[in-house]
Short mmCIF file of C-alpha atoms in Angstrom, two decimals:
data_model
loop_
_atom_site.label_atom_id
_atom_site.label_comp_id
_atom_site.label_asym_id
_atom_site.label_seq_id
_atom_site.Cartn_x
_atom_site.Cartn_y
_atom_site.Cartn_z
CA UNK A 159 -4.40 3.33 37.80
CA UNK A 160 -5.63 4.16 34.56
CA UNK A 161 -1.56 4.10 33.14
CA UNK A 162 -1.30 0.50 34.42
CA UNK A 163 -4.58 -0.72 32.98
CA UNK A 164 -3.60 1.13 29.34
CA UNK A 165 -0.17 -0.77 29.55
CA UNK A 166 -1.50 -4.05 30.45
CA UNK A 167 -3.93 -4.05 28.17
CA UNK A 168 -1.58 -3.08 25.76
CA UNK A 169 1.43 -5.27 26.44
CA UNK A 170 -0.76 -7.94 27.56
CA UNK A 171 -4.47 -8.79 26.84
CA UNK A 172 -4.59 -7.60 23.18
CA UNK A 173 -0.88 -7.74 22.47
CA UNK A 174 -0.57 -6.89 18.82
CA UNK A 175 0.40 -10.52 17.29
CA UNK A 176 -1.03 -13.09 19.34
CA UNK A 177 -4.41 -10.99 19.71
CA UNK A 178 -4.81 -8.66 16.83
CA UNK A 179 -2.44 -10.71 14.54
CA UNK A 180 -0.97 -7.64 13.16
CA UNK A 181 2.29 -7.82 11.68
CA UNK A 182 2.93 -11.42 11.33
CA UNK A 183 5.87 -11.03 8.72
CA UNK A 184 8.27 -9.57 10.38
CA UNK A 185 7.31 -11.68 13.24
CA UNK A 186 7.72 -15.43 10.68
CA UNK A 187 10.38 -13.57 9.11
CA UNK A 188 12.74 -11.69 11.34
CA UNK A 189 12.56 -14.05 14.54
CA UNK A 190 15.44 -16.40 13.68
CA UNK A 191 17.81 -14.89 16.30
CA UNK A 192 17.50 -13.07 19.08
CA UNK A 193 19.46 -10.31 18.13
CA UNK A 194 17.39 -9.18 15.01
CA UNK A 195 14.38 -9.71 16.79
CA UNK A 196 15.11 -7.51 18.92
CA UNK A 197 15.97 -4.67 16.35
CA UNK A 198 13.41 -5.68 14.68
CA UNK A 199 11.00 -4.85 17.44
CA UNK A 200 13.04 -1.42 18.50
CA UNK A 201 12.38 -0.59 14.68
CA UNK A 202 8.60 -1.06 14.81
CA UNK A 203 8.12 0.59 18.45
CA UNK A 204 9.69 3.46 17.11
CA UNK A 205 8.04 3.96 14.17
CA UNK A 206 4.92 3.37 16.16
CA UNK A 207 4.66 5.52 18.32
CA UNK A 208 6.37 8.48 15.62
CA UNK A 209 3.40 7.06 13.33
CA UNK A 210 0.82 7.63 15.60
CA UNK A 211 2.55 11.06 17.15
CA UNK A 212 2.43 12.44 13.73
CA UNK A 213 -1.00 11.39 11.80
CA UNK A 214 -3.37 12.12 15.13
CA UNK A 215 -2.73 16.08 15.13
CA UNK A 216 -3.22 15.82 10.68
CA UNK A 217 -6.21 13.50 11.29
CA UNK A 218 -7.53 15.50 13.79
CA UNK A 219 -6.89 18.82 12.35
CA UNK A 220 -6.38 18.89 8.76
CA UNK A 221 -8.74 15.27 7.41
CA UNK A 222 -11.56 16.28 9.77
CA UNK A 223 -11.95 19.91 9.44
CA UNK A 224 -11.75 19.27 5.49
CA UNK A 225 -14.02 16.47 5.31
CA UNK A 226 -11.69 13.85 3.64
CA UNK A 227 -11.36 11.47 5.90
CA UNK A 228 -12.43 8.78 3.63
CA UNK A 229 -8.58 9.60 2.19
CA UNK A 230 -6.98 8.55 5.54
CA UNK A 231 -5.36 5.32 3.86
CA UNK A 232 -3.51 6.95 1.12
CA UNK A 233 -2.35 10.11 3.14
CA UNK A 234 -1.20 7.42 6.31
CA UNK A 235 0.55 4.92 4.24
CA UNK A 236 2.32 8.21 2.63
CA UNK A 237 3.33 9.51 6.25
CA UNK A 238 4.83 6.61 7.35
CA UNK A 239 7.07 5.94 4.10
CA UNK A 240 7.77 9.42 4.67
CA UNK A 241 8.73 9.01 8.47
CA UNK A 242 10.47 5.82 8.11
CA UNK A 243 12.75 7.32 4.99
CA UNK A 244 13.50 9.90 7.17
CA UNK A 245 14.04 8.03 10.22
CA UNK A 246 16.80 5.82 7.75
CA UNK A 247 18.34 8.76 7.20
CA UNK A 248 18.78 10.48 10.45
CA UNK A 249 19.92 7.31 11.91
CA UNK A 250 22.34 6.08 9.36
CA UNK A 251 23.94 10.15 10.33
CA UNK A 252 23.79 9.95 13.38
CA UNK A 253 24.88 6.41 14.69
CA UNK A 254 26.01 4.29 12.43
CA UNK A 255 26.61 1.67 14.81
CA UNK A 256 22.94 1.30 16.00
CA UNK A 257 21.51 1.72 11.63
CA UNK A 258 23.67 -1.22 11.74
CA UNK A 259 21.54 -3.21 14.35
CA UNK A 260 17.98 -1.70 14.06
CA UNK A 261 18.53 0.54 10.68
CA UNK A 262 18.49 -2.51 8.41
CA UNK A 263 14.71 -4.03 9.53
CA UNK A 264 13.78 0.30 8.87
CA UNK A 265 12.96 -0.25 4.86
CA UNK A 266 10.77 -3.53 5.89
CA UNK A 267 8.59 -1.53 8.21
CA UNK A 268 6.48 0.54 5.62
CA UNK A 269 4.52 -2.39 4.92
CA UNK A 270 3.97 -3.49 8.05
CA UNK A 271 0.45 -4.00 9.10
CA UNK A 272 0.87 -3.21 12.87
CA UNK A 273 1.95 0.24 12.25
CA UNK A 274 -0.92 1.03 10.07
CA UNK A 275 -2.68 -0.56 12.18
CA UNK A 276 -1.71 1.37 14.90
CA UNK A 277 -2.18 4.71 12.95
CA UNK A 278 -6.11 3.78 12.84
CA UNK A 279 -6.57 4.07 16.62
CA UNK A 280 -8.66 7.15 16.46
CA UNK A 281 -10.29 6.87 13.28
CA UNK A 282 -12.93 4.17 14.21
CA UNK A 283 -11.87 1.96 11.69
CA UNK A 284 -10.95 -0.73 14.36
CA UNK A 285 -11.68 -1.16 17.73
CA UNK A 286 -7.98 0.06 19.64
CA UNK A 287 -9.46 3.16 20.27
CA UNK A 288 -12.39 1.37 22.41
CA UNK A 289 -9.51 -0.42 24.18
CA UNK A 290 -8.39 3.11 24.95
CA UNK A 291 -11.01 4.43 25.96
CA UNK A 292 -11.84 1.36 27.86
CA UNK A 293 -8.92 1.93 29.96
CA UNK A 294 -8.93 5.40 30.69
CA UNK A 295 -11.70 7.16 29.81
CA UNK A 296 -10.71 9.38 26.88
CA UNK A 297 -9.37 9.59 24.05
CA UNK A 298 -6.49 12.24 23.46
CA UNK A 299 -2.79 12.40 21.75
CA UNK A 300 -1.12 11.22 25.14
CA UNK A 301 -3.06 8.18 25.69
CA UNK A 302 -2.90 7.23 21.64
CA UNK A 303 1.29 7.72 21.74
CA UNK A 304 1.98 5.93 24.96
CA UNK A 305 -0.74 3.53 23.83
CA UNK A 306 1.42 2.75 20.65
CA UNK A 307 4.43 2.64 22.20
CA UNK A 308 3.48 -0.42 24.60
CA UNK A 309 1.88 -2.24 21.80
CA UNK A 310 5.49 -1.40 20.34
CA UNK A 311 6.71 -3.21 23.64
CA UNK A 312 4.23 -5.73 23.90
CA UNK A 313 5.10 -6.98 19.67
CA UNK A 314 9.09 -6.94 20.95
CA UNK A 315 8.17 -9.14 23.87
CA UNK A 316 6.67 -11.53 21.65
CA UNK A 317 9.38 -11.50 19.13
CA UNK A 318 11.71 -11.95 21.58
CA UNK A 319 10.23 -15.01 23.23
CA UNK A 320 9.72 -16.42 19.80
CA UNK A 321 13.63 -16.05 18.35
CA UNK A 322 14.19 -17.78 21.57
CA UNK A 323 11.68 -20.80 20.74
CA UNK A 324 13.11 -20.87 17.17
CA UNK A 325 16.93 -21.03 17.99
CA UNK A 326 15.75 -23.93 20.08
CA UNK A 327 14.31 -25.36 17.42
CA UNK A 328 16.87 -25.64 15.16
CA UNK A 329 18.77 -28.10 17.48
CA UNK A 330 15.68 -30.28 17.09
CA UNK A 331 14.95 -33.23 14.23
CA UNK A 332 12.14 -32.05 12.38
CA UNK A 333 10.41 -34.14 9.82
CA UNK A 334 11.22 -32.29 5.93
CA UNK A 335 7.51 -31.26 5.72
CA UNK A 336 7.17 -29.22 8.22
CA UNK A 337 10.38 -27.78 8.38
CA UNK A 338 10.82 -24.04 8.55
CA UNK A 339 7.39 -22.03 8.44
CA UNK A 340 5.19 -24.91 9.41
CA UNK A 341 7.18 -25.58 12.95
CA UNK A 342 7.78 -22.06 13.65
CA UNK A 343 3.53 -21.74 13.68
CA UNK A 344 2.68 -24.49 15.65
CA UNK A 345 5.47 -22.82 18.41
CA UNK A 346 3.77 -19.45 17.72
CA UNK A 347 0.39 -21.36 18.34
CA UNK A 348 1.54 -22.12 21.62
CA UNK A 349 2.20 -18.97 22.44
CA UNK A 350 -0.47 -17.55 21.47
CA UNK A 351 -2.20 -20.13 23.97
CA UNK A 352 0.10 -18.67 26.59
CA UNK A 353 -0.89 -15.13 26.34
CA UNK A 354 -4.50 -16.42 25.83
CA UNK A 355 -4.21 -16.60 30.32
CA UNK A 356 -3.63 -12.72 30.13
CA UNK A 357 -7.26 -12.50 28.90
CA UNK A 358 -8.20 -13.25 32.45
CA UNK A 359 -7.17 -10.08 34.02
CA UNK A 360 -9.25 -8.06 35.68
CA UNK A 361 -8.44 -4.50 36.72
CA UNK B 201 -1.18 -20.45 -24.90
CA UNK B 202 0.85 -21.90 -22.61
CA UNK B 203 2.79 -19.20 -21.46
CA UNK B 204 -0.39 -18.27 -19.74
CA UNK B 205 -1.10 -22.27 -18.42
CA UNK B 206 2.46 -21.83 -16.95
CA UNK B 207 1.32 -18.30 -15.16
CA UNK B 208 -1.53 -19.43 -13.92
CA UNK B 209 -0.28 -22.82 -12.55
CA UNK B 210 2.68 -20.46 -11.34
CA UNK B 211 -0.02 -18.56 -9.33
CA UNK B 212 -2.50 -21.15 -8.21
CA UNK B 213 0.08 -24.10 -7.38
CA UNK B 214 3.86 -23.86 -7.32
CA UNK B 215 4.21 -20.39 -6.21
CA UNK B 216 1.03 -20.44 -4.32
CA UNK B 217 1.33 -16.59 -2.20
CA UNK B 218 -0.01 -18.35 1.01
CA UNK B 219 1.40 -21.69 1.09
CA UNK B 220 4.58 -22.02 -0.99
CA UNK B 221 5.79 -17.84 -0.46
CA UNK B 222 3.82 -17.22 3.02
CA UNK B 223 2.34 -14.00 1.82
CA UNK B 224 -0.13 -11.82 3.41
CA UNK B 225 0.14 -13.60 6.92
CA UNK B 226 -2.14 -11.10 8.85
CA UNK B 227 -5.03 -10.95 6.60
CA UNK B 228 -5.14 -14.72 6.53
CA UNK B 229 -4.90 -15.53 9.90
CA UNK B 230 -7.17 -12.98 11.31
CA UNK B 231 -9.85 -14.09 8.83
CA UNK B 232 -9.52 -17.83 8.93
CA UNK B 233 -10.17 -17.30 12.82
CA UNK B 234 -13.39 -15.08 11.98
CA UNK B 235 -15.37 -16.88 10.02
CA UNK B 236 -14.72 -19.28 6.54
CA UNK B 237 -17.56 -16.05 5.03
CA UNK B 238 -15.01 -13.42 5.63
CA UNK B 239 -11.91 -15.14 4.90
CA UNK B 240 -13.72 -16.00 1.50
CA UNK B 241 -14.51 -12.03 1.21
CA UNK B 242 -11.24 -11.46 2.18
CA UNK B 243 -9.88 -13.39 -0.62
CA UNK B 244 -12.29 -11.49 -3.30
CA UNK B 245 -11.38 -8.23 -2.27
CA UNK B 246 -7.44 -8.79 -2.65
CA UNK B 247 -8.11 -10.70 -6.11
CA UNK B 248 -9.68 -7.46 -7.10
CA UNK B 249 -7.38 -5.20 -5.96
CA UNK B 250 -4.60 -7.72 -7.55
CA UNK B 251 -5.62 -8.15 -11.00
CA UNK B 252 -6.63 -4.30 -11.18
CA UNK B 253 -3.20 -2.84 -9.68
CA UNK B 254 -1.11 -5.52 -11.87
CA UNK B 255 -2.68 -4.51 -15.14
CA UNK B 256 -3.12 -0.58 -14.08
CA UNK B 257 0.60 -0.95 -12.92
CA UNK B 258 1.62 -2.78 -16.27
CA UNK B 259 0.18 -0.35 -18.32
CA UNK B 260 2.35 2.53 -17.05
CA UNK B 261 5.30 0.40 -16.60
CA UNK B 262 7.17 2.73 -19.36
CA UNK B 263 5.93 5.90 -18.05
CA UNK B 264 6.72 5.21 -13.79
CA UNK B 265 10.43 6.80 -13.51
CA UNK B 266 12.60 3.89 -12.05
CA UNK B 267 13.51 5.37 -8.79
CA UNK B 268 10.40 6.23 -7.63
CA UNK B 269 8.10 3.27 -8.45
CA UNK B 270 7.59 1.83 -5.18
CA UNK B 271 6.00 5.03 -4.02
CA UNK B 272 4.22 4.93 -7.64
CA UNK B 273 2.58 1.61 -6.41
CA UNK B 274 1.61 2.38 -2.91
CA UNK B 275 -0.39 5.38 -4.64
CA UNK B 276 -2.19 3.16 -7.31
CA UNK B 277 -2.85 0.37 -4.70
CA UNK B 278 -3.95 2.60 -1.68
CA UNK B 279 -6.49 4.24 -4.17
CA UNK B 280 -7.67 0.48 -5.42
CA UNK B 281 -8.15 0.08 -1.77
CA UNK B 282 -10.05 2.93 -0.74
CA UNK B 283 -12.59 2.34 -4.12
CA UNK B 284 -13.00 -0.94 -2.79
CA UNK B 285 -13.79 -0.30 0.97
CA UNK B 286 -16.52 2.59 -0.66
CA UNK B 287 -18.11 0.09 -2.39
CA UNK B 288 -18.31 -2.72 -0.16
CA UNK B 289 -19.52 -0.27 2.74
CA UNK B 290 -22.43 0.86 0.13
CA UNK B 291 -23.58 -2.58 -0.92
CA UNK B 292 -22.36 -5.52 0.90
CA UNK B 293 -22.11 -3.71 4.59
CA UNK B 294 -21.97 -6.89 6.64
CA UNK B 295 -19.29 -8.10 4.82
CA UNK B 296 -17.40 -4.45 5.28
CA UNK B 297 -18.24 -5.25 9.35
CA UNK B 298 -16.52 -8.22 9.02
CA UNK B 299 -14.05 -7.52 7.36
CA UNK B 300 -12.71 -4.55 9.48
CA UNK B 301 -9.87 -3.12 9.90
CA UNK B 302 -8.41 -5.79 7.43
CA UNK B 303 -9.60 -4.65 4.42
CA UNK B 304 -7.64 -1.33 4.73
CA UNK B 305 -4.57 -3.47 5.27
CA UNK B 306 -4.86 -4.82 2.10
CA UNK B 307 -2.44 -1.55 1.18
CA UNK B 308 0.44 -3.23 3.27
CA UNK B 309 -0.14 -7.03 1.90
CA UNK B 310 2.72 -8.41 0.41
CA UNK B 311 1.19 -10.34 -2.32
CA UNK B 312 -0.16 -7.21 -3.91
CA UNK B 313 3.47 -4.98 -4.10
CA UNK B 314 5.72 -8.15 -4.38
CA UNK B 315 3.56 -8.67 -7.86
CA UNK B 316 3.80 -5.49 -8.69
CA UNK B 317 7.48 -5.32 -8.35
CA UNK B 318 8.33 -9.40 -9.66
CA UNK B 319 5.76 -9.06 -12.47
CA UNK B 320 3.60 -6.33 -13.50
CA UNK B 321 6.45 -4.29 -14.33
CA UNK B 322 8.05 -6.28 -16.94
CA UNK B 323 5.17 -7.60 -18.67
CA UNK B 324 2.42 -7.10 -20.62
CA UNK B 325 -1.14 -6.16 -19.75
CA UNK B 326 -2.95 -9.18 -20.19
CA UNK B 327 -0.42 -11.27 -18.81
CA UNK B 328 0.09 -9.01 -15.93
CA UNK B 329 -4.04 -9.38 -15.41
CA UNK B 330 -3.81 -13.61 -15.79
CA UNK B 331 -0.97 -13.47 -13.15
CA UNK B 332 -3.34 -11.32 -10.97
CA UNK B 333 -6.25 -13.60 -11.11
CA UNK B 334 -4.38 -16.93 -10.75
CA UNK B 335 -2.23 -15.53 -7.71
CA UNK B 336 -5.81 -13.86 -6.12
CA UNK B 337 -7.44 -17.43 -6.71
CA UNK B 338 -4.31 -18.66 -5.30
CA UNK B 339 -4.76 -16.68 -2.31
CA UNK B 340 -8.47 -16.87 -2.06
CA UNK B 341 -8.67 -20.73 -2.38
CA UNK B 342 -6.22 -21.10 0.20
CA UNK B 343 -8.02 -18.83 2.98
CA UNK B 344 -11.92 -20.36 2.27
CA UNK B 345 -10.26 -23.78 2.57
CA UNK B 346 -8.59 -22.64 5.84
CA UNK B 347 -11.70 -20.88 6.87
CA UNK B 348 -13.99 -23.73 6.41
CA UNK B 349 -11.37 -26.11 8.28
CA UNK B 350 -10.86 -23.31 11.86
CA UNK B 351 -15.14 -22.97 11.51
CA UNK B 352 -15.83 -26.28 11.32
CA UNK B 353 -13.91 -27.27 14.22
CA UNK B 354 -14.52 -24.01 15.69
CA UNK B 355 -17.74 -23.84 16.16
CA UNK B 356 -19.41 -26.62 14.18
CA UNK B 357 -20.54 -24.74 11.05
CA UNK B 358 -19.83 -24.16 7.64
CA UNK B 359 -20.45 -20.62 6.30
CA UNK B 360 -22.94 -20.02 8.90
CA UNK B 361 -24.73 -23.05 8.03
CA UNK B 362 -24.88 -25.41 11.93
CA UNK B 363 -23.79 -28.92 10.81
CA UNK B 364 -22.72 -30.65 14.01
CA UNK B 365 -22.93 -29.89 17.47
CA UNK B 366 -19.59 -28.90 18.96
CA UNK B 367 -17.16 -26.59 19.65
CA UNK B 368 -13.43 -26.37 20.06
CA UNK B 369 -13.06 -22.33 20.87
CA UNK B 370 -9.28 -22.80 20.48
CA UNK B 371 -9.73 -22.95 16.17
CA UNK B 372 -11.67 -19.66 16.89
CA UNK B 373 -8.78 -18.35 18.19
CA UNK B 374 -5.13 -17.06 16.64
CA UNK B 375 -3.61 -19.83 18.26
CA UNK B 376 -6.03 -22.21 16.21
CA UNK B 377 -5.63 -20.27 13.14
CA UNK B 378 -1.73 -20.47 13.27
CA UNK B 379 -1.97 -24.68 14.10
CA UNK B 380 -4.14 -25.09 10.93
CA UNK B 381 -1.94 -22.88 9.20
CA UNK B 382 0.91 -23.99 9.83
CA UNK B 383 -0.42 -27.90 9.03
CA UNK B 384 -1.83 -26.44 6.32
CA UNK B 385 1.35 -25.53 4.32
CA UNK B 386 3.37 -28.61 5.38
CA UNK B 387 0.21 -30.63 3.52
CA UNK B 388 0.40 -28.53 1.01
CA UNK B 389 4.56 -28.76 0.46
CA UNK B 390 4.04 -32.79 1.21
CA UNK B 391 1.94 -32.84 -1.74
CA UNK B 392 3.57 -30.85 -4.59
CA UNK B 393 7.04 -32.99 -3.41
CA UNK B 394 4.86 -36.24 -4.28
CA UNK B 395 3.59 -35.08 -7.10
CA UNK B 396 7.23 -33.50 -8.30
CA UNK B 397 8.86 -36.69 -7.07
CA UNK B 398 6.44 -39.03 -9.11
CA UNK B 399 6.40 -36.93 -11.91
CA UNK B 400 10.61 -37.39 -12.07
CA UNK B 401 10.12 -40.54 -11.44
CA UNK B 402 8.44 -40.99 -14.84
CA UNK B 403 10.62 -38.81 -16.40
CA UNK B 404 13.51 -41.01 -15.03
CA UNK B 405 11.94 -43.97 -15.73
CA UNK B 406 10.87 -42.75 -19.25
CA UNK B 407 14.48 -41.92 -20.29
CA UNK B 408 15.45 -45.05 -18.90
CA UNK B 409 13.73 -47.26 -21.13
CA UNK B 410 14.62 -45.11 -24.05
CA UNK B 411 17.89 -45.10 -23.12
CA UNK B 412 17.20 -49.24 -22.68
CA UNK B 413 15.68 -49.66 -26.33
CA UNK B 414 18.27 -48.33 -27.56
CA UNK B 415 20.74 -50.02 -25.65
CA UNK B 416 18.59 -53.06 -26.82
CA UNK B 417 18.59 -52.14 -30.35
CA UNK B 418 22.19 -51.68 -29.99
CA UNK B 419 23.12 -54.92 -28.30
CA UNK B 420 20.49 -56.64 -30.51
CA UNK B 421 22.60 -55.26 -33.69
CA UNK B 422 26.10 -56.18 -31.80
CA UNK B 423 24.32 -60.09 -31.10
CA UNK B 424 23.43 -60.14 -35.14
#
């Protein structure tokens, strides 16, 4: 029970951009077809949950037990340019044919609020790691990971409903002022109302 | 002189990081939502950290190796950041509340590395600092004008202050934040095409009537 109240709650009711509004670039940006949406939001899932695999255990047992915690922004921003070079790499050796349909948004995703966002779940910074514990109880690497990875799913849901909106979009007659960025928020306003019905749930 | 008019027009107006490039989406959205205090705050704290990693990055310009300067930057800005987040938490802690999680994300704006990477690393100090402060104002006059718009309609108030009595809890919502938003920058682009179609209008019409005096002139000298 527990499972399915952490993944509604993290899909759902405080899905990363229409409730947190984290990582709104890639989502304006990278949403203007499906198909890059979609890497787009395999990208950032990935590096997620890798984020928040790796900086918990060095949070938890290196920052604390040294007492510089106050650090954790420089040494997380450093992990995940780390991770995500690395992750470039491994791909582009491995499969070429998928670094050529998620590889490309890779670069992008350093400075990406949601995934240091994500990375400040157990730190107290911001309240994620009350929705955690909220949900299940406690607070340990298992919860944190899977917790990332259905934000992950929850931010490619959203991207992939918005591509859709926009490539409907451009088959309408917009007036020239608020072509382009100003359209594409008023449809991302909308659903943002939509998911605002998810808010009702009640496990 | 003017070099520096033209930077900080550049900054404040025509390349305006929230409206004309759509910078630093996250920050402003989750603060115009908050409150029109905290997206003000918000916009303080990134013209800080702006002007201070564009002249600290300018200044070492010769000395960051090519290859690794983007990792250069994150270092100088991530340590702007943390300075900042000590000293708001000692003296303005409300404000640090408020701010939350946000104000660490200040690392991962846009505004702050695509500055550092289109300016501060080709020019000098001082102008590096002027394009700093005119792109922070930029950003900061955009998000308390926002603010004040989603908390007036919000709730009714304007930095706290009750004005009238109502409330529309959508414009304390994202949803509200992204509609004024998103209104916001098509005003915004409506206006600078006026005033950049008027102003060639001028110009058009200015040339023109050189152009006809001396047509006149001309014609006046043929009739003689």
């Amino acid at each position: 029970m527990n499972f399915v109240l952490l993944i509604l709650s993290a899909v759902l009711t405080n899905n990363f951009i229409t409730v947190k509004t984290y990582g709104i670039c890639p989502f304006l940006g990278v949403s203007k077809n499906t198909k890059s949406a979609v890497g787009m939001g395999v990208a950032v899932t990935v590096v997620m949950t890798l984020a928040t695999l790796v900086t918990y255990p060095i949070y938890k047992f290196i920052m604390t037990p040294l007492n510089i915690t106050f650090l954790w922004i420089i040494f997380f921003i450093f992990i995940i340019a780390a991770l995500v070079q690395m992750l470039e790499a491994i791909i582009r050796k491995v499969s070429p044919s998928l670094y050529n349909t998620m590889g490309v948004y890779l670069p992008l995703i350093t400075t990406n609020c949601a995934v240091l966002g994500v990375t400040q779940l157990f730190n107290g910074v911001n309240d994620l790691s009350a929705i955690i514990t909220g949900a299940t109880g406690a607070m340990n690497l298992g919860w944190a990971v899977l917790y990332a990875l259905f934000a992950g799913v929850g931010f490619t849901l959203v991207m992939i409903i918005m591509s859709g909106l926009r490539e409907k979009l451009n088959c309408c007659k917009v007036s020239k002022s608020l072509e382009g960025f100003p359209v594409s928020m008023i449809a991302a306003a909308f659903i943002c109302m939509a998911f605002t019905i998810f808010m009702q749930i009640k496990v | 002189m003017n070099k520096y008019k033209k930077i900080t027009l550049d900054g404040l107006i025509f390349s305006n990081p929230t409206f004309m490039l759509v910078l630093g989406t996250c920050p402003t959205l989750a603060m115009i939502k908050s409150s029109a205090l905290s997206a003000a705050g918000m916009g303080l704290c990134v013209l800080v950290v702006l002007t201070l990693s564009n002249m600290i990055i300018s200044a070492l310009r010769k000395v960051i190796p090519n290859q690794v300067r983007i990792p250069c930057y994150i270092v100088i800005i991530a340590t702007l950041v943390t300075l900042v987040q000590m000293v708001l938490e000692k003296f303005v802690p409300s404000l640090y509340d408020s701010l939350g999680t946000f104000l660490a994300l200040i690392v991962v704006n846009c505004i702050v590395l695509g500055r550092a990477e289109a300016f501060a690393n080709k020019h000098t100090v001082i102008e590096s600092a002027v394009d700093g402060l005119a792109n922070g104002a930029g950003f900061t006059v955009a998000l308390t004008v926002m603010g004040i718009v989603c908390e007036f309609l919000g709730s009714g108030s304007v930095f706290g202050l009750q004005i009238m009595n109502f409330k529309i809890a959508i414009f304390s919502s994202p949803a509200g934040a992204f509609i004024i938003y998103g209104l916001s920058i098509a005003l915004f682009t409506y206006i600078i095409d006026v005033f950049q179609r008027s102003r060639r209008v001028k110009a058009n019409k200015l040339a023109r009537e050189n152009l006809l005096d001396r047509n006149g002139a001309e014609t006046a000298e043929v009739n003689v």
